[in-house]
XYZ file of C-alpha atoms in Angstrom:
787
model
C 0.000 0.000 0.000
C 1.199 3.532 -0.727
C 1.294 6.597 1.447
C -2.469 7.129 1.468
C -3.760 5.264 4.495
C -7.417 5.183 3.477
C -8.715 4.246 0.113
C -12.399 4.861 0.864
C -14.718 6.799 -1.378
C -18.003 8.428 -0.374
C -19.194 9.623 3.001
C -21.139 6.534 3.972
C -22.974 6.296 7.281
C -21.897 8.491 10.200
C -19.352 6.498 12.225
C -19.648 5.963 15.934
C -17.238 7.545 18.363
C -13.925 5.808 18.788
C -13.684 5.037 22.462
C -10.442 3.066 22.648
C -7.936 4.349 25.199
C -4.383 4.434 23.874
C -1.347 4.780 26.123
C -1.144 6.896 29.291
C -0.913 3.830 31.536
C 1.743 5.438 33.729
C -0.303 8.601 34.271
C -3.486 6.643 34.938
C -1.704 4.538 37.580
C -0.281 7.712 39.147
C -3.736 9.274 39.447
C -5.179 6.117 40.966
C -2.386 6.005 43.546
C -2.839 9.673 44.414
C -6.575 9.190 44.938
C -5.758 6.759 47.737
C -3.786 9.395 49.641
C -5.198 12.729 48.458
C -8.739 14.017 48.501
C -8.215 16.433 45.591
C -6.239 15.523 42.484
C -6.122 17.919 39.529
C -4.927 16.827 36.094
C -3.410 19.816 34.320
C -1.956 20.265 30.874
C -2.153 22.217 27.653
C -5.180 22.155 25.384
C -5.543 18.924 23.460
C -3.240 16.864 25.678
C -6.018 14.463 26.729
C -6.798 15.495 30.306
C -10.445 14.426 30.174
C -9.746 11.005 28.707
C -7.047 10.242 31.245
C -9.218 11.375 34.160
C -12.223 9.328 33.060
C -10.040 6.268 32.476
C -8.495 6.628 35.934
C -11.904 7.111 37.529
C -13.369 4.045 35.843
C -10.549 1.940 37.249
C -11.224 2.906 40.881
C -15.026 2.885 40.861
C -15.196 -0.187 43.083
C -13.516 1.804 45.827
C -16.399 4.274 45.971
C -19.550 2.698 47.327
C -21.536 5.885 46.684
C -20.513 6.183 43.076
C -18.235 7.891 40.594
C -19.954 11.005 39.267
C -18.624 12.824 36.184
C -19.586 16.502 35.828
C -18.905 17.844 32.329
C -18.445 21.588 32.746
C -17.583 22.620 29.181
C -21.181 23.647 28.511
C -21.636 25.477 31.839
C -20.817 29.096 31.172
C -22.317 30.728 34.267
C -20.569 30.079 37.618
C -24.021 30.330 39.193
C -25.000 27.097 37.418
C -22.051 25.112 38.779
C -23.860 23.689 41.808
C -26.867 22.721 39.697
C -24.596 20.845 37.267
C -22.914 18.994 40.131
C -26.254 18.214 41.795
C -27.562 16.769 38.534
C -24.501 14.521 38.176
C -24.709 13.376 41.793
C -28.378 12.491 41.486
C -29.587 11.760 37.929
C -33.115 11.229 39.261
C -33.194 14.791 40.560
C -32.907 16.428 43.940
C -36.443 16.400 45.189
C -35.824 17.822 48.637
C -38.428 20.185 50.024
C -37.839 23.052 52.440
C -34.549 22.795 54.277
C -32.667 21.203 51.365
C -29.211 20.487 52.876
C -27.334 21.420 49.711
C -24.558 19.472 47.991
C -22.440 18.927 51.080
C -25.456 17.768 53.067
C -26.478 15.277 50.399
C -22.946 13.901 50.104
C -22.685 13.601 53.880
C -20.350 10.812 54.954
C -20.779 8.905 51.697
C -17.701 7.577 49.905
C -17.909 9.074 46.417
C -15.585 10.315 43.676
C -16.550 13.550 41.939
C -14.898 14.202 38.567
C -15.013 17.909 37.644
C -14.073 17.964 33.953
C -12.875 21.166 32.218
C -12.662 23.628 35.128
C -10.446 26.250 33.501
C -13.237 28.722 32.628
C -14.800 28.325 36.109
C -11.618 27.875 38.106
C -12.507 30.220 40.987
C -16.011 28.818 41.399
C -14.717 25.237 41.148
C -12.031 25.927 43.726
C -14.542 27.406 46.162
C -17.004 24.550 45.675
C -14.305 21.881 45.962
C -13.017 23.332 49.232
C -16.539 23.546 50.681
C -17.416 19.970 49.711
C -14.147 18.524 50.983
C -14.509 20.316 54.321
C -18.035 19.000 54.844
C -17.853 15.503 53.313
C -14.974 13.595 54.932
C -15.069 10.562 52.610
C -15.370 12.536 49.352
C -12.602 12.513 46.722
C -12.450 15.010 43.833
C -10.629 14.502 40.540
C -10.504 17.672 38.426
C -9.180 18.514 34.977
C -8.081 22.039 34.182
C -5.474 23.953 32.237
C -4.418 25.433 35.573
C -4.525 24.165 39.170
C -7.495 25.049 41.366
C -5.267 26.338 44.145
C -7.107 24.541 46.956
C -5.092 23.505 50.049
C -4.077 19.847 49.862
C -4.434 19.703 46.069
C -2.154 17.224 44.293
C -1.240 18.113 40.715
C -0.685 15.635 37.893
C 0.829 17.608 35.035
C -0.038 15.589 31.945
C 2.857 15.645 29.482
C 2.610 15.032 25.742
C 2.528 11.405 24.642
C 5.729 9.419 24.471
C 7.674 9.966 21.256
C 10.301 7.799 19.529
C 13.889 8.949 19.751
C 16.774 8.529 17.340
C 17.419 4.939 18.505
C 13.824 3.797 18.470
C 14.226 1.623 15.400
C 12.431 1.844 12.077
C 10.016 -1.092 12.038
C 6.282 -0.447 12.571
C 6.300 -2.776 15.598
C 9.184 -0.927 17.246
C 7.711 2.521 16.648
C 4.203 1.477 17.729
C 5.559 0.920 21.248
C 5.493 4.712 21.628
C 2.109 6.088 22.621
C 2.033 8.918 20.079
C 2.649 6.578 17.139
C 0.247 4.001 18.548
C -2.488 6.644 18.710
C -1.902 7.716 15.106
C -2.029 4.112 13.912
C -5.125 3.356 15.985
C -7.034 6.240 14.422
C -5.925 5.304 10.913
C -6.733 1.603 11.267
C -10.131 2.448 12.766
C -11.021 3.940 9.378
C -9.164 1.305 7.362
C -8.868 -1.935 9.401
C -6.721 -3.622 6.761
C -4.001 -1.001 6.797
C -0.506 -2.363 7.476
C 2.181 0.346 7.473
C 5.462 -0.241 5.720
C 8.764 0.722 7.333
C 8.704 3.944 5.311
C 5.129 4.713 6.414
C 6.014 4.079 10.057
C 9.008 6.400 9.829
C 6.876 9.174 8.344
C 4.200 8.670 11.012
C 6.846 8.871 13.746
C 8.168 12.109 12.256
C 4.645 13.582 12.081
C 4.109 12.768 15.763
C 7.432 14.378 16.680
C 6.543 17.503 14.677
C 3.212 17.628 16.560
C 5.072 17.330 19.881
C 3.033 14.325 21.012
C -0.187 16.326 21.536
C -3.068 13.802 21.134
C -5.594 16.187 19.564
C -3.075 17.393 16.985
C -2.123 13.784 16.216
C -5.763 12.780 15.760
C -6.390 15.688 13.389
C -3.345 14.761 11.332
C -4.393 11.091 11.312
C -7.783 12.135 9.987
C -6.084 13.984 7.114
C -4.050 10.855 6.358
C -7.202 9.239 5.018
C -6.994 11.461 1.935
C -3.547 13.103 1.936
C -0.315 11.096 1.550
C 1.893 11.010 4.629
C 4.734 12.706 2.770
C 2.489 15.594 1.812
C 1.359 15.991 5.433
C 4.999 16.202 6.465
C 5.630 18.839 3.806
C 2.680 20.904 5.049
C 3.993 20.681 8.594
C 7.504 21.584 7.554
C 6.455 24.492 5.359
C 3.783 26.116 7.499
C 3.308 24.724 10.998
C 6.024 26.549 12.856
C 5.177 29.828 11.137
C 1.589 29.403 12.233
C 2.652 28.421 15.729
C 3.735 31.939 16.555
C 0.348 33.335 15.574
C -1.785 31.304 17.986
C -3.445 33.079 20.875
C -5.790 32.557 23.769
C -3.396 30.437 25.824
C -3.587 27.485 23.435
C -0.588 25.261 22.854
C 1.060 26.503 19.630
C 1.156 23.054 18.033
C -2.523 22.404 18.688
C -3.568 25.869 17.551
C -1.524 25.547 14.388
C -2.878 22.082 13.615
C -6.457 23.230 14.161
C -5.855 26.246 11.921
C -4.321 24.006 9.277
C -7.334 21.680 9.464
C -9.634 24.704 9.167
C -7.924 25.925 6.016
C -8.203 22.476 4.429
C -11.982 22.396 5.011
C -14.471 23.279 2.303
C -16.290 26.618 2.489
C -19.452 24.880 3.774
C -17.474 23.001 6.420
C -15.785 26.185 7.653
C -19.101 28.004 7.851
C -20.756 25.162 9.747
C -17.754 24.921 12.079
C -18.187 28.596 13.000
C -21.897 28.084 13.731
C -21.865 24.804 15.653
C -20.544 26.328 18.946
C -24.071 27.686 19.507
C -24.809 24.183 20.827
C -23.503 23.974 24.375
C -23.662 20.177 24.381
C -24.313 17.374 21.915
C -26.708 17.960 19.029
C -28.339 15.865 16.322
C -28.529 16.358 12.574
C -32.041 17.818 12.705
C -30.951 20.506 15.153
C -27.919 21.412 13.058
C -30.039 21.652 9.896
C -32.569 23.960 11.546
C -30.275 26.167 13.636
C -27.221 26.492 11.384
C -28.792 26.815 7.928
C -29.662 29.937 5.947
C -29.380 31.188 2.386
C -25.594 30.885 2.496
C -25.731 27.321 3.862
C -29.066 25.709 2.867
C -30.413 22.850 5.036
C -29.651 20.202 2.417
C -25.929 21.085 2.537
C -25.630 20.892 6.331
C -25.398 17.085 6.598
C -22.655 16.727 3.947
C -20.692 19.488 5.676
C -21.208 17.838 9.073
C -20.029 14.456 7.781
C -17.031 16.188 6.244
C -16.128 17.600 9.667
C -16.598 14.140 11.189
C -14.244 12.617 8.617
C -11.644 15.237 9.546
C -11.998 14.436 13.308
C -13.226 17.976 13.954
C -16.691 16.871 15.072
C -17.001 13.750 17.213
C -19.963 11.409 16.624
C -21.368 9.632 19.672
C -23.767 6.686 19.522
C -26.614 7.011 22.046
C -29.096 4.146 22.024
C -30.406 4.074 18.442
C -29.331 7.631 17.608
C -26.105 9.343 16.645
C -25.409 12.751 18.135
C -22.398 14.991 17.678
C -20.177 17.140 19.866
C -17.271 19.553 19.505
C -14.042 19.071 21.489
C -13.228 22.128 23.598
C -10.380 23.539 21.518
C -12.397 23.010 18.318
C -15.300 24.919 19.873
C -12.971 27.767 20.886
C -11.575 28.014 17.378
C -15.066 28.071 15.874
C -16.096 30.928 18.170
C -12.911 32.872 17.390
C -13.310 32.380 13.636
C -15.787 35.274 13.494
C -18.020 36.207 10.612
C -21.116 34.844 12.392
C -24.086 36.695 13.858
C -24.028 35.029 17.301
C -27.212 36.678 18.570
C -29.144 35.536 15.504
C -27.829 32.003 16.033
C -28.888 32.051 19.686
C -32.412 33.093 18.686
C -32.611 30.268 16.141
C -31.283 27.934 18.832
C -33.990 29.189 21.216
C -36.722 28.764 18.602
C -35.627 25.182 17.902
C -35.436 24.048 21.519
C -38.577 25.859 22.648
C -40.326 24.095 19.769
C -38.857 20.786 20.946
C -40.231 21.476 24.428
C -43.718 22.138 23.078
C -43.670 19.028 20.875
C -42.401 16.821 23.681
C -45.266 17.942 25.926
C -47.631 16.303 23.454
C -45.380 13.329 22.702
C -48.010 10.837 23.824
C -50.235 11.920 20.965
C -47.530 11.839 18.318
C -45.319 8.841 18.981
C -43.155 7.129 21.568
C -43.512 9.235 24.705
C -40.660 7.705 26.684
C -38.270 7.917 23.738
C -39.143 11.586 23.295
C -38.767 12.368 26.985
C -35.410 10.600 27.127
C -34.294 12.621 24.104
C -35.272 15.852 25.857
C -33.337 14.798 28.966
C -30.331 14.262 26.690
C -30.809 17.753 25.227
C -31.157 19.372 28.648
C -27.932 21.471 28.414
C -29.209 23.106 25.212
C -32.640 23.647 26.748
C -30.938 25.250 29.758
C -29.061 27.610 27.436
C -32.341 28.545 25.747
C -33.999 29.311 29.094
C -30.948 31.313 30.185
C -31.265 33.465 27.066
C -34.904 34.176 27.934
C -33.995 35.116 31.507
C -31.455 37.644 30.173
C -33.941 39.485 27.963
C -37.303 40.672 29.271
C -38.612 40.686 25.700
C -38.259 36.879 25.718
C -40.090 36.439 29.045
C -43.239 34.975 27.476
C -41.479 32.387 25.318
C -39.297 31.440 28.282
C -42.267 30.909 30.616
C -44.184 28.867 28.043
C -41.078 26.775 27.325
C -40.501 26.124 31.037
C -44.185 25.284 31.519
C -44.045 22.854 28.580
C -41.196 21.026 30.339
C -43.378 20.116 33.354
C -42.613 16.401 32.926
C -38.846 17.088 32.825
C -39.160 18.853 36.176
C -41.655 16.451 37.797
C -41.717 13.091 35.987
C -37.965 13.018 35.344
C -37.022 14.373 38.749
C -35.444 17.726 37.803
C -37.416 19.752 40.320
C -34.452 21.788 41.508
C -33.650 22.973 37.975
C -37.300 23.646 37.192
C -37.741 25.820 40.243
C -34.537 27.729 39.469
C -35.562 28.614 35.922
C -39.208 29.364 36.670
C -38.354 31.661 39.566
C -35.868 33.560 37.381
C -38.422 33.991 34.609
C -41.272 34.922 36.957
C -39.049 37.604 38.514
C -38.893 39.456 35.191
C -41.230 42.472 34.942
C -44.359 41.969 32.902
C -48.150 41.723 33.046
C -50.134 38.918 34.655
C -50.855 37.173 31.368
C -51.385 33.554 30.374
C -47.632 32.892 30.239
C -47.191 34.100 33.832
C -50.197 32.035 34.948
C -48.883 28.861 33.280
C -45.414 29.459 34.726
C -46.848 29.964 38.223
C -49.009 26.827 38.028
C -46.014 24.798 36.846
C -44.106 26.105 39.861
C -47.061 24.960 42.022
C -46.671 21.472 40.503
C -42.979 21.514 41.418
C -43.659 22.743 44.967
C -46.238 19.983 45.528
C -43.831 17.327 44.249
C -41.162 18.671 46.622
C -43.599 18.521 49.529
C -43.464 22.311 49.945
C -47.211 22.767 50.448
C -46.795 26.192 52.028
C -45.244 27.549 48.830
C -47.844 25.739 46.722
C -50.733 27.309 48.665
C -49.137 30.763 48.427
C -48.749 30.470 44.651
C -52.302 29.190 44.241
C -53.588 32.206 46.174
C -51.511 34.503 43.977
C -53.082 32.939 40.873
C -56.593 33.250 42.292
C -56.071 36.926 43.138
C -55.561 38.084 39.566
C -58.062 38.836 36.853
C -59.375 35.871 34.847
C -56.872 34.756 32.193
C -57.574 34.467 28.513
C -56.994 30.703 28.396
C -60.097 28.945 29.815
C -58.026 25.922 30.784
C -56.048 27.830 33.416
C -58.869 27.905 36.037
C -59.337 24.134 35.603
C -55.627 23.516 36.121
C -55.790 25.750 39.198
C -58.658 23.585 40.491
C -56.676 20.402 39.862
C -53.578 21.753 41.641
C -55.754 22.782 44.599
C -57.118 19.243 44.712
C -53.583 17.855 44.696
C -52.673 20.063 47.650
C -55.726 18.791 49.551
C -54.778 15.220 48.630
C -51.227 15.652 49.959
C -52.563 17.268 53.142
C -54.803 14.264 53.809
C -58.091 16.058 53.072
C -59.712 13.155 51.201
C -63.146 14.714 50.821
C -61.789 17.999 49.548
C -59.407 16.168 47.223
C -62.168 13.962 45.801
C -64.434 16.941 45.218
C -61.844 19.132 43.477
C -60.080 16.370 41.565
C -63.384 14.858 40.479
C -64.669 18.197 39.208
C -61.362 18.929 37.434
C -61.316 15.504 35.776
C -64.938 15.865 34.708
C -64.440 19.315 33.180
C -61.062 18.751 31.530
C -61.210 17.278 28.047
C -59.087 14.099 27.753
C -58.189 14.785 24.121
C -57.342 18.417 24.818
C -54.001 20.053 25.370
C -53.673 19.280 29.072
C -53.669 15.498 29.333
C -50.663 16.052 31.601
C -53.116 17.629 34.062
C -56.210 15.538 33.356
C -54.510 12.151 33.775
C -52.753 12.961 37.091
C -56.134 14.240 38.315
C -57.618 10.818 37.592
C -54.723 9.042 39.307
C -54.938 11.184 42.438
C -58.733 10.848 42.459
C -58.449 7.065 42.284
C -55.850 7.011 45.039
C -58.020 9.210 47.271
C -60.928 6.813 46.731
C -58.725 3.831 47.567
C -57.511 5.586 50.711
C -61.138 6.150 51.703
C -61.960 2.457 51.262
C -63.917 2.824 48.004
C -61.765 0.300 46.148
C -64.362 -0.583 43.520
C -64.758 3.052 42.418
C -60.996 3.525 42.594
C -60.446 0.531 40.313
C -62.905 1.964 37.774
C -61.067 5.295 37.762
C -57.674 3.645 37.261
C -58.987 1.447 34.435
C -60.519 4.481 32.732
C -57.210 6.309 33.102
C -55.372 3.389 31.549
C -57.838 3.258 28.637
C -57.332 6.951 27.882
C -53.554 6.541 28.175
C -53.654 3.749 25.595
C -55.558 6.006 23.190
C -53.102 8.877 23.712
C -49.900 6.800 23.736
C -49.277 8.032 27.307
C -46.881 5.753 29.209
C -45.900 7.783 32.282
C -49.466 8.239 33.550
C -50.372 4.702 32.482
C -47.629 3.383 34.751
C -49.154 5.323 37.656
C -52.534 3.826 36.778
C -50.910 0.382 37.027
C -49.565 1.346 40.420
C -53.069 2.420 41.459
C -54.538 -0.886 40.289
C -51.877 -2.571 42.413
C -53.098 -0.601 45.425
C -56.651 -1.782 44.744
C -55.524 -5.420 44.309
C -53.617 -5.310 47.600
C -56.633 -3.826 49.389
C -58.698 -6.704 48.006
C -56.173 -9.244 49.309
C -54.721 -10.269 45.923
C -51.000 -9.794 46.592
C -49.893 -11.599 43.429
C -51.895 -9.289 41.178
C -50.688 -6.259 43.168
C -47.056 -7.291 42.648
C -47.611 -7.825 38.910
C -49.067 -4.332 38.484
C -46.252 -2.832 40.566
C -43.549 -4.531 38.480
C -45.132 -3.290 35.231
C -45.157 0.241 36.626
C -41.617 -0.059 37.960
C -40.151 -0.930 34.560
C -41.479 2.325 33.091
C -40.457 4.370 36.124
C -36.898 3.075 35.852
C -36.619 4.149 32.219
C -37.701 7.659 33.188
C -35.640 7.784 36.401
C -38.895 8.724 38.176
C -37.667 8.555 41.778
C -41.134 9.177 43.233
C -42.692 6.393 41.185
C -39.831 4.012 41.948
C -40.199 4.483 45.707
C -43.972 3.993 45.516
C -43.554 0.758 43.519
C -40.918 -0.594 45.906
C -43.252 0.099 48.844
C -46.132 -1.652 47.105
C -43.958 -4.663 46.235
C -42.749 -4.820 49.826
C -46.339 -4.793 51.105
C -47.318 -7.498 48.600
C -44.381 -9.677 49.669
C -45.412 -9.316 53.318
C -49.002 -10.199 52.413
C -47.736 -13.366 50.690
C -45.653 -14.284 53.732
C -42.194 -13.643 52.255
C -41.137 -11.494 55.203
C -37.366 -11.253 54.516
C -38.045 -9.988 50.991
C -40.678 -7.599 52.315
C -38.236 -6.250 54.878
C -35.589 -5.594 52.215
C -37.986 -3.856 49.819
C -39.617 -1.687 52.476
C -36.209 -0.681 53.843
C -34.962 0.088 50.321
C -38.017 2.287 49.747
C -37.449 4.124 53.052
C -33.784 4.659 52.197
C -34.690 5.836 48.703
C -37.215 8.286 50.106
C -34.589 9.679 52.467
C -31.727 9.690 49.934
C -33.758 11.485 47.292
C -35.235 13.973 49.740
C -38.786 12.868 48.982
C -41.534 14.256 51.216
C -42.273 11.879 54.067
C -46.015 12.117 53.551
C -46.049 10.698 50.053
C -49.358 9.110 49.104
C -51.110 8.723 52.468
C -52.699 5.373 51.613
C -49.325 3.872 50.734
C -47.566 5.389 53.731
C -50.114 3.851 56.090
C -49.974 0.446 54.385
C -46.174 0.512 54.335
C -46.023 1.179 58.090
C -48.597 -1.531 58.801
C -46.776 -4.189 56.762
C -43.420 -3.150 58.239
C -44.892 -3.918 61.669
C -45.954 -7.325 60.310
C -42.376 -7.992 59.214
C -41.059 -6.913 62.619
C -43.479 -9.194 64.452
C -43.102 -12.169 62.112
C -39.318 -12.379 61.945
C -36.812 -12.944 64.745
C -35.281 -9.591 65.595
C -31.889 -10.558 64.173
C -33.389 -11.568 60.818
C -35.567 -8.448 60.673
C -32.552 -6.229 61.348
C -30.548 -8.075 58.700
C -33.281 -7.655 56.081
C -33.611 -3.952 56.908
C -29.843 -3.455 56.687
C -29.606 -5.284 53.361
C -32.463 -3.262 51.874
C -31.067 0.053 53.071
C -27.653 -0.767 51.538
C -29.026 -1.475 48.071
C -29.604 1.972 46.576
C -32.487 2.584 44.169
C -30.964 1.007 41.051
C -29.992 -2.156 42.904
C -33.335 -2.271 44.696
C -35.172 -2.057 41.368
C -33.108 -4.941 39.965
C -33.828 -6.976 43.089
C -37.538 -6.145 42.950
C -37.730 -7.252 39.312
C -35.762 -10.449 39.944
C -32.965 -9.463 37.570
C -29.395 -10.704 37.496
C -26.750 -8.093 38.362
C -26.338 -5.694 35.442
C -29.541 -6.770 33.687
C -31.562 -3.729 32.661
C -28.590 -1.417 33.118
C -28.898 -0.253 29.567
C -32.276 1.311 30.176
C -32.186 5.045 29.759
C -32.641 6.904 32.933
C -31.621 4.095 35.261
C -32.227 5.511 38.694
C -28.920 4.878 40.393
C -25.342 6.037 40.590
C -23.559 7.151 37.462
C -20.571 5.383 35.939
C -22.219 1.986 36.080
C -23.397 2.243 39.654
C -19.982 1.342 41.050
C -19.644 -0.258 44.381
C -23.340 -0.896 44.677
C -25.149 -3.756 46.270
C -26.876 -5.520 43.390
C -27.620 -8.997 44.562
C -26.435 -12.036 42.727
C -29.366 -14.338 42.175
C -27.073 -17.339 42.564
C -25.542 -18.985 45.607
C -23.832 -15.816 46.841
C -27.023 -14.485 48.451
C -27.487 -12.856 50.917
C -24.166 -11.038 50.362
C -24.013 -7.736 48.514
C -21.662 -7.373 45.564
C -19.027 -5.670 47.706
C -19.351 -8.303 50.453
C -18.873 -11.022 47.846
C -15.652 -9.310 46.693
C -14.418 -9.187 50.286
C -15.365 -12.831 50.861
C -13.442 -13.932 47.763
C -10.367 -11.983 48.868
C -10.620 -13.615 52.287
C -10.660 -16.956 50.458
C -7.493 -15.865 48.630
C -5.786 -15.533 52.005
C -5.582 -11.732 52.193
C -5.692 -9.929 55.521
C -8.161 -7.094 56.104
C -5.357 -4.598 55.612
C -4.360 -6.188 52.304
C -7.992 -6.251 51.162
C -8.321 -2.567 51.992
C -5.249 -1.806 49.874
C -6.592 -3.926 46.979
C -10.006 -2.254 47.039
C -8.650 1.253 47.776
C -10.684 1.653 50.953
C -9.768 2.245 54.575
C -9.295 -0.843 56.739
C -12.233 -0.069 59.011
C -14.518 -0.391 55.977
C -13.221 -3.905 55.328
C -13.520 -4.742 59.037
C -17.179 -3.723 58.846
C -17.787 -5.828 55.726
C -16.261 -8.887 57.345
C -18.439 -8.400 60.436
C -21.533 -8.162 58.231
C -20.558 -11.328 56.349
C -20.064 -13.218 59.603
C -23.458 -12.020 60.855
C -25.326 -12.807 57.635
C -23.870 -16.308 57.354
C -24.021 -16.981 61.106
C -20.275 -17.731 61.131
C -17.777 -17.047 63.878
C -14.416 -17.175 62.042
C -12.763 -15.932 58.852
C -11.822 -19.533 57.979
C -15.521 -20.324 57.622
C -15.928 -17.389 55.201
C -12.949 -18.642 53.161
C -14.332 -22.170 52.917
C -17.840 -20.934 52.062
C -16.559 -18.573 49.328
C -14.310 -21.275 47.857
C -17.261 -23.671 47.513
C -19.331 -21.042 45.735
C -16.536 -20.106 43.364
C -16.201 -23.715 42.342
C -19.960 -23.928 41.860
C -20.073 -20.842 39.609
């Protein structure tokens, strides 16, 4: 083969992101070692040197050491320091922070938990990140933070890992491809080339040219990847000539603190793009996070770049490694690396304000369409897509909050996202944006009324009934709105408040009237259907199970007609309540499991807790008291961890307490305590898997899984085999005991303190009713042989 390393023709299908990790083993090991001794480690280095990749790779390798999870916070799209805490809160709790009044804040929620927080790309928020890191570390003694930044944070106790360029071959490195590929820089170039052309086998001459290219690019990974992308269409010798003729001249012209080699390589790549590709490159930074083709075609097109030319230009940028494609479920989305984004912004020649308005129009339209997703297609798929696009939606709402002329569109957009705030657990963010928009001056019009009622919905979900009542009174005190639906929504929200306060008669009256007057096929099924659900639950609480069952069945019928899955899952939950009240525990559990599967996909923390409680009650009714104890304890822990209001649905709270007493009376105290401890240790994701009878890891691919990020590291998913009743971490400890390791050696292996291992061993002894470590070793050895 000649110097061209890719003989392809045509654009073909958009490729998926290359996720292989090349080299950097020494630096990754160094970071992992430092995380054992230091509570704050910052990876620094020039632009394009690979800080994010190294940090994420290091974090993934230590996730077992952090029982409360590894949480990655991508800060590149967070431009306002005031949004930093919200971004961190979202990463810590993907299901949303649903705490009501007295929310303890980030430090309070972290508490004594053992977690690793990865703050990626801090350089533009360095002061805010430093302040937050110091506060969290002072208040959360088991927390570790791994940051990436072009400069240190400057926090006391910070350990710095200065990431150097990749290893380069020297004069005595040899000339064969195998010898040169031992150097990380060359290996990266070859990996990127062979990803596009798997059959490529470099000759000695090719390998020598590749090594020289890497040396010219000073071992900077981003520059190497850009050059490797050009190697698909430009001979290696020609690339070398370009570098020799122009690179070092360009290097002196770079600005903005970028590494000269990276800046020059990016500029070189820019000049080799087509006119359409350069224009699209300059416009794409309007997206603060990933984007899809449809968004790019709508937001970035105009007479100069028509919509039909956007996709070819985008694929051209992908082929040149300027835009990175990322496969998400069945879709492909795209993102810009940080330095590429910076260059696009600096390129100029773009009306940024016009782009931001087009961006706002697109995402406000997406919000309105998603509100009606049940009537137009797959509701859950649409809602999951909107959750994915949340950073861009946040940017659109921020633009509205900055300009009073955009107040109305901002309020209507935020009101359209009610399910994102409530159903998907983003109550904290919803309240933040609605309060900002409602603070803008303007008349009491329909937009203000809808925004206020959406804030009522959020307050009720948070358990802040005082705020909800105050907002309802504010709505009632203004002149009648133009939209006739607003008074009906006000009536429904008043009924919800009565329901949550335990006023069953008032709730039934108001919810019944609201449900009767609202039109199911109208524009507020999101209000009508919850009214039916709460009406049915009030009836069940009052002992009218037959009427409650009829209401839930009617709700489910309407949901089927509308394609509504979220409310349908709550109707299933309600039918489970009715079945349990009628003494049919098996039917109750079946309904609860059906509901739970939907709630997991949406990360609906409220719905998950309710379903776990119902399944626990059903298990107790069937006589499986240990299982009931675990599920009820998991639900209690989930309610506490997620800051859910203690009241919840009164009927379920009362039943849960009654069946918990049954478990306490029916089991010996030691067994009851063990079941409660095991349930409380699970975490929501693990509890859901246990409730559904899944093997560890099964269902983890569901979007919106309601647990820790980064694969729910260190959790307590139960193995359905012979390792029960041990948690995953206890099984690991038991196997290491069987290998002959002491507690101190196990602690070193798992990167935890020794007292944590001591506690695990005590729990294992108690669960298995053993008195010596030798018994644990023998027991674990038998099970390993059996598996």
